């Protein structure tokens, strides 16, 4: 009885035999597809986090769409009020609320989606600089923001007519001064204040206190306390906009006399009563930003809409203010400019660095397919000898290629999508590019094995390859294309982009072509070194070196894929180390320049004596105050512009800045005291005024151009400024500068944190203190900077794995001839370590050559990157960071790559040494 085996069983047996190569290729396709699938959601999530980080760094009062008017809201009913306006106040505040709602309804969709309904309040009373007072705040939504502790909410105590009658009796409407014969008094206004303020000020419920001319009221206004409150949500950004509504605001005048200010809520209906007589008032209005709605993808569109919205006046017409307009501002614009620049830079860097490893991945897959063909060659030869048609052989290979390529790609795409949904739920759908990458990875194995199906007869793998006339042409074409792509990339980088947010394809193509050029150079140069080594070994003792060098030169198994993997891996590691060093060095330089000394103190205004108080703190060696005259007139020829005019003592400034980037460049002197006043300009201000060539006047004095500074300085918040020596202040004329910054040099060994704590105790919490270390720590918290480090080190790990796989596959492809030679050598009495020596000769020349060429290419790639990609979003500065190499960072990057590759090589050598002589010798018959 004959046992017949069906075709499916034969196919299964065929596919089960020699699974090593198939498993490797399938695993590569699966892993690479998963990686390419989750990269896009990961980058999207990272960029979203970076965008929100920039927005969260701003205080709500800065990032919201904000405006303010020194006028009382118009009183009247509105038909389209917001849902949050209590119905009880629609007749009073409705018209104002409706007008603000209409502005939002007319805004672009991106603004409506990210900014909420309008909020506002009116504050009555504007105290003198050092006067104590109680602010009266009118807010139709105040009751929802507070929780009564004691008493009740305030009510109106008189009608609008009664208020007007009393006011007319007290105040002359022509002069707005109190009448001499006035006898009436203004009605008492009921208010509520915070329980904390009531306790601090010892203001009991039922007590009456007055506010008057110290806060620009035309007549004394009695306030009666009817209740105290706690806030519902102390973290509500609303309280950051109000003044002293929770905790009393305290201070002292230059003579040390204390002042206190508290805020009180009155009935919102007071808009028609007490509001009508207030002499000093302000009505801030804002649309709150919901940062969670802003994504990196939507940021450019929102940025454009905000620029248009804030660049034009918005119609705001009510019956009281017909034809009025409001102008809004928001710090969200600068935050989005930063985040979009960061996103553009990060994507460009990742694209530039990822192109090489992706090309290597395809090459390694092709190498794995060659291994499959080598393992299937005997079976294919047998099938062909027994009459199998070429189409049948191709179908068999296509089946296996599909199983190791298409199937893992589909599974990898599904697995990557599932992982992305779990790890990055807010990232959205899988990017089309990930699907394209999965298709490419899935089709490479079947395409390669089908294309190679005709080569079924095996030749000697260690025979010298025939010279191809096409090789030189192909290599020349690659070099020309790489040069052309690089030149075009440099030219495009020097020109303004039509779409700054678009990714230039040349950022991907040029590095890949340059990697191929490095690979070609390696393949051309390292055989020359091997021939020199072979000639020397032939004159020496021992045969392993001679045989190993000869096989390394002749063996055609050493091809483009392993060399490309090693060269790109080494170059990626070196380039990553150099890029991280460059970014870190640039960040350190910017941090040191922006602080300018061991310690930088900043405040809206330092009181007199603050400098002496800081100088007396233990650990402080020297203090250099910097004062500013806001909106100083700078006249250049016939043009007039306004600049921030800073004053500092140059000698003190030079003293405290020892070891830090100097604000005043070497060779520039601001000394004088008379006219013309020497001025140091910011680069932007100098260019705008053509200061180097124009006749200059600053305020009331003639001036001269002393120099200019590009980049950040410790004391300036914008780029339109000039700096003069404090000795020139009398010559400048009638300006009263206020001290806003102090640069502090510390004693050697002094603890900056201890000094900062002492400064806070001496000058109060309103003073901001920072050091270069704190600036760097804040930059390190930026998700983009963290993401760049993670991405580069992850790329190094991936490149190392690919290079290791390429080494293993290369060893596997040459295993047949190597084992035959090893077995023959053992029969001739060679030591077992000879086999390991042969493996080393296959690996070491490639690794050494890749190390040399890869290090050179990797060191050069960041030079190209800094020419075509703006790295300033990673450093926080205005100038491109200088090329830098940190030995520690570079050692970690390159060392990690080499350790992984070496570990795999050692394992491969150990496995190779276990080959049995008898088994290997039997394979000689097959060849």
mmCIF file of C-alpha atoms in Angstrom, residues 14-28 367-376 404 808-809 812-813:
data_model
loop_
_atom_site.group_PDB
_atom_site.id
_atom_site.type_symbol
_atom_site.label_atom_id
_atom_site.label_comp_id
_atom_site.label_asym_id
_atom_site.label_seq_id
_atom_site.Cartn_x
_atom_site.Cartn_y
_atom_site.Cartn_z
ATOM 1 C CA UNK A 14 7.915 22.567 2.858
ATOM 2 C CA UNK A 15 7.082 25.743 4.771
ATOM 3 C CA UNK A 16 7.905 24.139 8.141
ATOM 4 C CA UNK A 17 11.364 23.162 6.981
ATOM 5 C CA UNK A 18 14.093 25.745 7.568
ATOM 6 C CA UNK A 19 11.883 28.237 9.373
ATOM 7 C CA UNK A 20 14.761 30.374 10.648
ATOM 8 C CA UNK A 21 14.859 32.853 7.787
ATOM 9 C CA UNK A 22 11.076 33.041 7.496
ATOM 10 C CA UNK A 23 10.666 33.691 11.202
ATOM 11 C CA UNK A 24 13.278 36.448 11.100
ATOM 12 C CA UNK A 25 11.642 38.194 8.138
ATOM 13 C CA UNK A 26 8.136 37.846 9.543
ATOM 14 C CA UNK A 27 9.282 39.177 12.915
ATOM 15 C CA UNK A 28 10.988 42.129 11.258
ATOM 16 C CA UNK A 367 18.745 40.487 3.201
ATOM 17 C CA UNK A 368 16.305 38.274 5.112
ATOM 18 C CA UNK A 369 14.601 37.340 1.844
ATOM 19 C CA UNK A 370 17.956 36.278 0.447
ATOM 20 C CA UNK A 371 18.335 34.009 3.445
ATOM 21 C CA UNK A 372 14.927 32.455 2.693
ATOM 22 C CA UNK A 373 16.019 31.808 -0.886
ATOM 23 C CA UNK A 374 19.276 30.225 0.271
ATOM 24 C CA UNK A 375 17.357 27.927 2.623
ATOM 25 C CA UNK A 376 14.845 27.017 -0.127
ATOM 26 C CA UNK A 404 6.159 36.279 5.962
ATOM 27 C CA UNK A 808 23.264 37.930 11.976
ATOM 28 C CA UNK A 809 21.741 37.592 8.516
ATOM 29 C CA UNK A 812 23.761 33.184 8.210
ATOM 30 C CA UNK A 813 24.119 33.781 4.468
#
